[in-house]
Coordinates of C-alpha atoms in Angstrom, one line a residue:
M25 CA 0.0 47.9 10.5
K26 CA 3.2 48.5 9.9
L27 CA 5.6 47.4 7.2
Q28 CA 7.1 44.2 8.5
P29 CA 8.6 41.5 6.8
A30 CA 8.5 36.9 8.2
L31 CA 11.0 37.8 11.3
I32 CA 14.2 34.7 9.4
F33 CA 14.7 37.9 7.2
G34 CA 17.6 40.1 8.5
E35 CA 20.9 41.8 8.5
H36 CA 23.4 38.9 8.0
M37 CA 20.9 36.5 6.1
V38 CA 21.4 34.0 3.7
L39 CA 19.2 33.6 0.8
Q40 CA 19.8 30.3 -1.2
R41 CA 21.6 30.5 -4.8
D42 CA 20.9 29.5 -8.6
K43 CA 17.4 29.4 -7.1
E44 CA 13.8 31.5 -6.6
I45 CA 14.1 33.5 -3.4
K46 CA 10.4 34.0 -1.5
V47 CA 10.8 37.3 0.4
F48 CA 7.6 38.0 2.3
G49 CA 6.0 39.4 5.0
T50 CA 2.5 41.7 6.5
S51 CA 2.4 45.3 6.0
A52 CA -1.5 47.3 5.7
A53 CA -3.7 45.4 3.4
D54 CA -3.8 45.9 -0.3
D55 CA -0.6 48.5 0.5
T56 CA 1.6 47.8 -1.6
V57 CA 5.3 46.4 -1.4
T58 CA 8.5 46.5 -3.3
V59 CA 12.0 44.9 -2.6
T60 CA 15.3 44.4 -4.1
L61 CA 18.6 42.6 -4.4
C62 CA 21.5 42.9 -6.7
G63 CA 19.9 45.1 -9.2
E64 CA 16.6 43.9 -9.7
S65 CA 13.7 45.3 -7.7
V66 CA 10.0 43.4 -7.6
S67 CA 6.6 44.2 -5.6
A68 CA 3.3 43.3 -5.1
I69 CA -0.1 43.8 -3.9
A70 CA -0.3 42.9 0.4
E71 CA -4.2 41.8 -0.6
D72 CA -5.1 41.1 3.4
G73 CA -1.8 41.9 4.7
A74 CA 0.2 39.8 3.7
W75 CA 2.5 40.0 0.6
E76 CA 4.5 38.2 -1.1
V77 CA 7.7 38.9 -4.0
T78 CA 10.1 36.4 -5.9
L79 CA 12.9 36.9 -7.0
S80 CA 15.1 35.7 -10.3
K81 CA 17.8 33.4 -9.2
K82 CA 20.8 34.9 -8.0
D83 CA 24.6 33.7 -7.9
A84 CA 26.7 33.2 -4.9
C85 CA 27.8 36.5 -3.2
D86 CA 29.3 36.9 0.5
K87 CA 28.0 41.0 0.7
T88 CA 24.9 42.8 -0.6
T89 CA 22.0 44.2 0.5
M90 CA 18.3 43.9 0.3
T91 CA 16.0 46.7 0.8
I92 CA 11.9 46.3 1.8
S93 CA 9.0 49.3 1.1
S94 CA 6.0 50.0 1.6
K95 CA 3.8 52.9 -0.3
V96 CA 1.7 53.5 1.7
T97 CA 3.8 53.3 4.8
E98 CA 6.5 55.2 2.9
E99 CA 8.3 52.6 5.1
V100 CA 12.0 51.1 3.8
I101 CA 13.9 48.5 5.3
E102 CA 17.6 47.6 4.7
F103 CA 19.0 44.2 5.7
K104 CA 23.0 45.2 5.1
D105 CA 25.4 42.2 5.2
V106 CA 23.5 40.3 3.4
A107 CA 25.0 36.3 1.8
I108 CA 23.6 34.4 -0.9
G109 CA 24.6 30.7 -1.6
E110 CA 23.3 27.5 0.4
V111 CA 20.8 27.0 3.0
W112 CA 19.4 24.0 5.1
L113 CA 16.5 23.8 6.9
A114 CA 17.2 21.5 10.8
G115 CA 14.2 20.8 11.6
G116 CA 14.2 17.5 14.8
Q117 CA 14.1 17.6 18.4
S118 CA 16.8 18.1 21.0
N119 CA 19.0 16.1 19.6
M120 CA 19.3 18.9 16.6
E121 CA 18.8 21.5 18.9
F122 CA 21.7 20.3 21.6
L123 CA 23.8 23.7 21.1
M124 CA 27.2 23.5 20.0
K125 CA 28.2 24.5 23.1
F126 CA 27.7 21.3 24.8
D127 CA 29.7 19.4 22.0
Y128 CA 32.5 17.1 23.1
D129 CA 35.0 18.7 20.8
F130 CA 33.9 22.5 21.2
E131 CA 37.0 23.4 22.8
E132 CA 38.7 22.4 19.3
T133 CA 36.3 23.4 17.3
A134 CA 35.8 26.8 18.8
K135 CA 39.0 28.2 18.1
L136 CA 38.5 27.3 14.5
P137 CA 39.2 30.4 12.6
D138 CA 36.3 33.1 13.0
D139 CA 34.0 32.5 9.1
N140 CA 31.5 35.1 8.1
K141 CA 30.4 33.1 5.2
L142 CA 28.8 30.2 8.0
R143 CA 25.7 31.1 9.4
Y144 CA 23.0 30.0 11.9
F145 CA 19.5 31.1 12.6
C146 CA 17.3 29.8 15.3
Y147 CA 13.2 30.2 14.8
P148 CA 11.8 30.5 18.5
Q149 CA 10.8 28.2 19.8
T150 CA 6.7 28.6 19.8
A151 CA 3.4 26.3 21.1
F152 CA 0.5 28.8 19.9
K153 CA 0.0 31.7 19.0
G154 CA 0.6 34.2 21.9
F155 CA 3.3 31.8 23.4
L156 CA 6.5 34.0 23.0
E157 CA 4.6 36.8 25.0
T158 CA 4.4 34.5 27.6
E159 CA 7.1 32.8 27.5
N160 CA 9.9 35.6 27.1
N161 CA 11.9 32.6 24.8
C162 CA 13.6 35.2 22.2
P163 CA 16.4 36.3 23.6
N164 CA 19.0 34.1 21.7
W165 CA 17.0 33.4 18.8
G166 CA 14.8 34.9 16.2
F167 CA 18.6 36.8 13.7
W168 CA 21.0 36.0 11.8
R169 CA 24.6 34.6 14.1
K170 CA 28.2 34.1 12.2
W171 CA 30.7 32.5 12.7
D172 CA 32.8 34.8 14.7
D173 CA 32.9 35.1 18.6
V174 CA 32.4 32.6 20.8
E175 CA 29.3 33.6 22.0
N176 CA 28.0 33.2 18.6
R177 CA 29.4 29.6 18.5
K178 CA 28.4 28.2 21.5
Q179 CA 24.4 28.5 20.5
F180 CA 24.8 26.8 17.1
S181 CA 22.7 23.6 16.0
A182 CA 26.3 21.6 16.5
V183 CA 25.5 19.0 14.3
A184 CA 24.2 20.8 11.6
T185 CA 27.4 23.2 12.6
Y186 CA 30.0 20.5 11.5
A187 CA 27.5 19.0 8.6
A188 CA 27.3 23.4 7.2
M189 CA 30.7 23.0 7.9
I190 CA 31.7 20.2 5.4
L191 CA 29.5 22.4 2.9
R192 CA 31.3 25.7 3.0
K193 CA 34.8 23.8 3.0
K194 CA 33.6 22.0 -0.4
L195 CA 31.7 24.3 -1.9
D196 CA 33.9 27.8 -0.5
V197 CA 29.8 29.6 -1.1
P198 CA 28.1 30.8 1.8
V199 CA 26.5 28.2 4.3
G200 CA 23.4 29.3 5.9
I201 CA 21.4 27.0 8.5
V202 CA 18.3 28.0 9.2
A203 CA 17.4 25.8 12.9
C204 CA 13.5 25.1 14.0
N205 CA 13.0 22.3 16.5
W206 CA 12.1 21.4 19.8
G207 CA 13.0 18.8 21.9
G208 CA 10.9 16.7 23.7
T209 CA 8.3 16.8 20.0
P210 CA 7.4 13.8 18.3
A211 CA 7.1 13.9 14.1
A212 CA 3.5 14.1 14.1
A213 CA 4.0 18.0 16.5
W214 CA 5.8 18.6 12.5
T215 CA 3.0 17.4 10.5
K216 CA -0.3 19.5 8.4
R217 CA -3.0 18.2 10.2
E218 CA -4.7 17.2 7.6
D219 CA -2.2 15.4 6.2
L220 CA -1.7 13.8 9.5
E221 CA -5.6 12.9 9.5
A222 CA -5.1 11.2 5.4
N223 CA -3.3 8.4 6.7
P224 CA -4.9 6.6 8.6
A225 CA -1.7 4.9 9.9
L226 CA -1.6 7.7 12.5
K227 CA -5.4 7.3 13.5
P228 CA -3.7 6.7 17.0
V229 CA -2.2 9.4 17.1
L230 CA -5.3 11.8 16.6
D231 CA -7.0 9.6 18.8
W232 CA -4.4 9.8 21.6
H233 CA -4.9 13.4 21.4
E234 CA -8.6 13.8 21.7
S235 CA -9.0 11.6 24.4
E236 CA -6.3 14.2 26.9
L237 CA -8.7 17.3 25.9
E238 CA -11.0 15.3 27.1
K239 CA -9.1 15.7 30.7
I240 CA -8.6 19.1 30.5
N241 CA -10.0 21.5 32.3
W242 CA -10.6 24.4 29.7
A243 CA -10.9 27.7 32.1
K244 CA -8.1 26.2 34.0
Y245 CA -5.7 25.5 31.2
I246 CA -5.9 28.9 29.3
T247 CA -6.1 31.5 32.0
A248 CA -2.7 29.3 33.1
S249 CA -2.0 29.3 29.7
D250 CA -2.2 32.9 29.2
K251 CA 0.0 33.9 31.8
K252 CA 3.7 35.2 32.0
A253 CA 5.5 32.4 32.8
A254 CA 8.0 31.9 36.1
P255 CA 11.8 31.9 36.5
Q256 CA 13.1 29.1 35.8
D257 CA 13.5 27.1 38.6
P258 CA 17.2 27.6 38.8
H259 CA 17.5 23.9 40.2
M260 CA 16.3 22.6 36.6
Q261 CA 18.1 24.8 34.8
E262 CA 21.2 23.1 36.6
V263 CA 19.8 19.8 36.5
F264 CA 19.2 20.8 32.5
E265 CA 23.2 21.9 31.9
R266 CA 24.0 18.8 33.4
M267 CA 22.1 16.4 31.2
M268 CA 23.1 18.3 28.2
M269 CA 26.9 17.5 29.3
G270 CA 26.1 14.5 29.2
E271 CA 27.2 13.7 33.3
D272 CA 25.4 10.8 34.9
M273 CA 21.5 11.6 35.7
S274 CA 21.0 8.0 36.7
D275 CA 20.1 9.3 40.2
F276 CA 17.6 11.9 39.2
F277 CA 15.7 9.8 36.8
K278 CA 15.5 7.0 39.3
N279 CA 13.9 9.5 41.4
F280 CA 11.8 12.2 38.7
D281 CA 8.1 11.4 39.1
P282 CA 7.3 13.8 35.1
S283 CA 3.7 13.3 36.7
V284 CA 4.0 16.2 39.5
F285 CA 4.5 18.3 35.7
M286 CA 0.7 17.3 35.1
Q287 CA -0.2 18.8 38.0
A288 CA 0.1 22.4 36.7
D289 CA -2.9 24.0 35.2
F290 CA -0.3 24.3 31.9
V291 CA 2.9 23.5 30.9
P292 CA 3.9 23.2 27.6
F293 CA 4.8 19.3 27.0
M294 CA 1.7 18.8 28.8
P295 CA -0.7 17.2 26.2
G296 CA -3.7 20.3 25.3
P297 CA -4.2 22.4 22.3
R298 CA -1.3 24.4 23.1
S299 CA 0.7 22.3 23.5
T300 CA 4.2 21.6 22.5
V301 CA 3.7 17.8 21.3
R302 CA 0.2 18.3 20.1
P303 CA -0.4 17.0 16.3
S304 CA 0.9 19.8 14.3
G305 CA 0.9 22.0 17.1
L306 CA 4.2 23.2 15.6
Y307 CA 4.1 22.7 11.8
E308 CA 1.6 26.0 12.1
N309 CA 3.2 28.1 15.1
M310 CA 7.8 27.4 13.6
L311 CA 7.5 26.2 10.1
T312 CA 4.3 27.6 8.8
K313 CA 6.5 30.9 10.1
V314 CA 9.1 30.0 7.5
A315 CA 8.3 28.9 4.2
P316 CA 8.5 29.2 2.3
Y317 CA 11.7 31.0 3.0
T318 CA 14.4 29.1 0.0
I319 CA 16.1 26.4 1.2
R320 CA 18.2 23.5 -0.3
G321 CA 17.3 20.5 1.8
A322 CA 16.7 19.8 5.4
F323 CA 18.1 17.6 7.9
W324 CA 16.5 16.1 10.7
Y325 CA 17.5 13.9 14.0
Q326 CA 14.8 12.7 15.1
G327 CA 12.5 9.6 17.3
E328 CA 13.2 9.3 19.9
D329 CA 9.4 11.0 21.3
D330 CA 7.8 9.1 19.5
D331 CA 9.6 6.2 21.5
A332 CA 8.6 6.9 24.5
R333 CA 5.1 7.2 23.3
D334 CA 5.4 3.3 22.0
W335 CA 4.8 4.9 17.5
A336 CA 7.6 3.4 16.5
E337 CA 5.4 0.7 14.6
F338 CA 3.7 3.1 12.7
Y339 CA 7.1 6.2 12.8
D340 CA 7.8 5.4 8.7
E341 CA 4.4 6.2 8.5
S342 CA 5.1 9.2 10.4
M343 CA 8.0 10.2 8.3
K344 CA 6.3 9.7 5.6
T345 CA 3.4 11.7 6.0
M346 CA 5.6 14.4 7.8
I347 CA 8.2 14.9 4.9
K348 CA 5.1 14.9 2.6
S349 CA 3.9 17.9 4.2
W350 CA 7.3 20.4 4.1
R351 CA 7.1 19.9 0.6
N352 CA 4.1 20.4 -0.4
L353 CA 4.3 23.4 2.1
W354 CA 7.7 24.8 0.3
G355 CA 6.4 23.8 -3.3
Y356 CA 9.0 21.9 -4.6
D357 CA 10.5 18.1 -3.9
F358 CA 13.6 18.7 -2.3
P359 CA 15.9 16.9 -0.3
F360 CA 15.4 15.1 2.4
Y361 CA 18.5 13.8 5.5
Q362 CA 17.5 12.0 8.3
V363 CA 20.1 10.6 11.6
E364 CA 19.0 6.9 12.8
L365 CA 18.8 7.2 16.0
A366 CA 22.1 6.8 18.5
P367 CA 22.5 3.7 20.6
F368 CA 21.3 4.5 24.4
K369 CA 20.0 2.2 27.1
G370 CA 19.4 5.0 29.7
V371 CA 17.0 4.7 32.7
G372 CA 13.9 5.6 34.1
P373 CA 10.9 7.7 32.0
T374 CA 13.9 8.8 29.4
A375 CA 14.7 5.2 29.5
A376 CA 14.9 3.4 25.7
K377 CA 12.6 1.7 24.5
K378 CA 12.4 -0.1 20.8
Y379 CA 15.2 1.7 19.6
P380 CA 15.7 -0.8 16.4
L381 CA 12.7 -1.1 15.9
I382 CA 12.4 3.6 15.3
R383 CA 16.3 2.6 13.6
H384 CA 14.1 0.4 10.3
K385 CA 11.3 2.1 10.3
Q386 CA 13.9 5.7 9.9
A387 CA 15.3 3.9 6.8
K388 CA 12.2 2.1 5.9
A389 CA 11.1 5.6 5.3
V390 CA 13.5 7.5 3.4
A391 CA 13.6 4.4 1.0
D392 CA 10.0 4.9 0.8
T393 CA 10.6 8.5 -0.6
E394 CA 12.2 10.1 -3.5
D395 CA 15.7 12.0 -3.5
A396 CA 15.5 10.9 1.4
Y397 CA 18.2 9.6 3.3
D398 CA 19.6 8.5 6.1
I399 CA 22.9 8.5 8.3
C400 CA 23.5 5.6 10.5
I401 CA 24.9 6.1 13.4
L402 CA 25.7 3.2 15.4
D403 CA 29.1 4.7 16.9
A404 CA 28.1 7.7 17.7
G405 CA 26.2 6.3 20.7
E406 CA 26.4 7.2 25.3
E407 CA 24.5 3.9 27.3
L408 CA 22.9 6.6 30.2
N409 CA 22.8 10.2 28.2
I410 CA 20.3 10.2 25.7
H411 CA 21.9 13.6 24.1
P412 CA 25.8 12.2 23.0
R413 CA 28.3 15.0 23.0
H414 CA 30.6 13.9 20.4
K415 CA 28.1 15.8 17.7
K416 CA 31.3 15.7 15.5
I417 CA 30.8 12.6 14.5
V418 CA 27.4 12.6 13.7
G419 CA 27.6 16.3 11.6
E420 CA 30.7 15.2 9.2
R421 CA 29.3 12.5 8.1
L422 CA 26.1 13.6 7.6
G423 CA 28.0 16.6 5.6
R424 CA 29.7 14.0 3.5
V425 CA 26.5 12.1 2.6
V426 CA 25.2 15.6 1.4
M427 CA 27.8 16.8 -0.9
K428 CA 27.8 13.1 -2.8
H429 CA 24.0 13.1 -3.0
T430 CA 23.1 16.4 -3.8
Y431 CA 25.7 18.0 -4.9
G432 CA 27.3 15.0 -6.6
D433 CA 30.8 14.5 -4.9
N434 CA 31.7 10.5 -6.1
S435 CA 35.3 11.9 -4.3
L436 CA 33.8 10.8 -0.8
V437 CA 33.1 7.5 0.1
A438 CA 30.3 8.5 2.4
D439 CA 27.6 6.3 2.7
C440 CA 27.1 3.7 5.3
P441 CA 27.0 -0.1 4.5
R442 CA 24.5 -1.9 4.3
V443 CA 23.2 -5.8 4.3
I444 CA 22.4 -6.6 0.8
G445 CA 22.7 -10.2 0.8
I446 CA 23.2 -13.4 2.7
S447 CA 24.1 -17.1 1.3
K448 CA 24.3 -20.3 3.3
E449 CA 27.9 -22.4 2.4
P450 CA 28.9 -25.5 4.2
E451 CA 29.6 -24.2 7.2
A452 CA 29.8 -21.0 6.6
I453 CA 27.1 -17.9 6.2
V454 CA 27.9 -15.1 3.5
I455 CA 26.5 -11.8 3.7
S456 CA 27.2 -9.0 2.0
F457 CA 27.3 -5.4 1.3
A458 CA 26.8 -2.7 0.0
N459 CA 28.6 1.1 0.1
A460 CA 31.8 -1.5 1.6
A461 CA 34.4 1.0 0.3
G462 CA 37.5 -0.4 0.1
G463 CA 36.2 -3.8 2.1
I464 CA 34.2 -4.6 6.1
E465 CA 36.5 -4.3 9.3
V466 CA 35.5 -6.1 12.0
R467 CA 36.6 -4.0 15.5
D468 CA 36.0 -5.2 19.1
G469 CA 32.9 -6.4 20.2
L470 CA 31.6 -8.1 17.3
G471 CA 31.0 -11.4 20.1
E472 CA 28.4 -9.2 21.9
V473 CA 26.1 -7.2 18.9
L474 CA 26.1 -9.9 16.0
K475 CA 24.5 -12.9 17.8
I476 CA 23.6 -16.1 15.7
S477 CA 21.2 -18.5 16.4
Q478 CA 18.9 -21.6 14.8
G479 CA 16.3 -23.0 17.0
G480 CA 16.2 -20.7 19.6
L481 CA 20.1 -22.0 20.5
S482 CA 22.6 -19.5 19.9
K483 CA 25.5 -20.4 18.1
S484 CA 28.6 -19.6 18.3
Y485 CA 30.7 -18.8 14.6
I486 CA 34.5 -17.7 13.7
A487 CA 33.9 -13.7 12.3
E488 CA 36.7 -13.1 8.4
T489 CA 36.0 -10.8 5.8
D490 CA 36.5 -10.9 2.7
G491 CA 36.3 -7.4 0.8
D492 CA 32.7 -6.3 0.6
K493 CA 31.5 -9.3 2.5
L494 CA 32.1 -10.7 6.1
V495 CA 32.2 -14.5 6.1
L496 CA 31.1 -16.5 9.4
L497 CA 32.3 -20.0 9.6
L498 CA 29.8 -21.9 12.3
R499 CA 28.3 -25.0 12.4
Y500 CA 24.7 -25.3 11.5
E501 CA 21.0 -27.8 10.4
A502 CA 21.4 -26.8 7.1
H503 CA 17.6 -27.7 6.5
K504 CA 16.6 -25.7 9.4
P505 CA 16.8 -21.5 9.3
V506 CA 19.5 -19.5 10.5
E507 CA 19.0 -16.2 12.7
I508 CA 20.9 -13.7 12.5
K509 CA 20.9 -9.8 14.2
Y510 CA 23.2 -7.0 14.3
C511 CA 23.1 -4.3 17.0
E512 CA 19.8 -4.3 17.4
E513 CA 19.1 -3.9 21.2
N514 CA 19.1 -0.2 22.6
F515 CA 22.3 -0.3 23.5
C516 CA 25.0 -1.3 21.5
N517 CA 28.3 -0.6 20.0
A518 CA 28.6 -0.5 16.2
A519 CA 31.5 -3.3 15.7
L520 CA 31.7 -3.1 11.7
F521 CA 33.1 -1.0 9.2
N522 CA 33.8 0.3 6.2
S523 CA 37.6 1.0 5.5
E524 CA 36.8 5.0 5.3
G525 CA 36.0 4.4 8.8
N526 CA 31.3 4.7 8.3
P527 CA 29.7 1.8 10.6
V528 CA 27.8 -0.9 9.0
Y529 CA 23.2 -0.6 10.4
G530 CA 21.9 -2.8 11.9
F531 CA 20.3 -5.6 10.5
E532 CA 18.3 -8.7 11.5
F533 CA 17.7 -11.5 9.5
E534 CA 16.5 -15.2 8.9
A535 CA 18.4 -17.4 6.0

């Protein structure tokens, strides 16, 4: 066996500053592997062919070299142009995977100056061992890119990159994004099997998987999945590009029958033992190949697939369990930042079902988890586009929240306002908010998204603001509860913001 560092190690990579650096890979059994970086050399024995060394903490720098050598094979691998700075993992499904080339603002973003200290690595999407050989889906992934030429820039994750740009500006050190994501996948696919089994709330996910396995013709399934995939249908590629560019796809989805894919013996998204959506599949075949690459923390943007599978009711448990899996895999409790779902209605098989519930479960998951945060983007949705193209507002908001909570930059009014109190007064209901900054502001369309009712009857109101309070003037029966809902629809247009332009989280209360 040859000396082989893990795929994530390569030229132009960014390593995490101020933390011990893990370097790992494979070689001949019992080989002695030595890693040298910034004048420090550390050796390890390749027990059973696997090796891992731990380098001491390093300061930030933008040009250094790493060498990895084998005593048995006498190979020496040299990685040049290595940077040391901040490293963030970017996980989730298609809205995190969403490439910069599809972003609404890409034409202007592409004109930004080169930044050789902003770098990006995307781990190849891998559903099972041998998948890369059958799918041949690696040309654009599996190596480090720099923010230089336009072709490189097109391949960066839009959300993660806009967040990283905030970090670059504020910290002035190299920033590397490690993308590990796949569109149309549930949280359970990214979670360790033993952790799923240990949480009774997630039994429906495992039961679903077992029931799907019973339907499979195993001989045909394995044979088909071992075959090299046919070239992608140009028509389907055109459909994909149109969808990502936000074109109206309602006619396509009204006539689209997803069952046509189920007639094949193997499709990666079809439930089965080699599926992208099976419990723990992507945890085992992607995430464990990246870990324990040292990171500062993780970004996460996902939830659409769990909504589509009617798993919204326990999505908070899905997320808490997944975060636990990730932190255990890395061996430390890194900060975790979750982007809440954007407003979306949709049509056909992609139509939203319970997005407000998913958002509430997302909020509960981070509230129940130490050093975890979520980002409200109720102002960044599109009614018929599950991949809203305005990613700049999402990524920059994410970056500001990261700067505040991980790097301690309290000069930023980063967090979105959230309800902290509600009181009834004669002919008024007063709602108080945290993170109001200079005060709560009302924009057009509040009457469409903030609904008040009593005894099942809708109540009209006049809205006024008073600093961190929203005052709703109305007449109601004082002895009966009043129901108040804000942005509790799948699709809505945010109308409440703080003075810094951060949208208020959706809420539902009974006063």
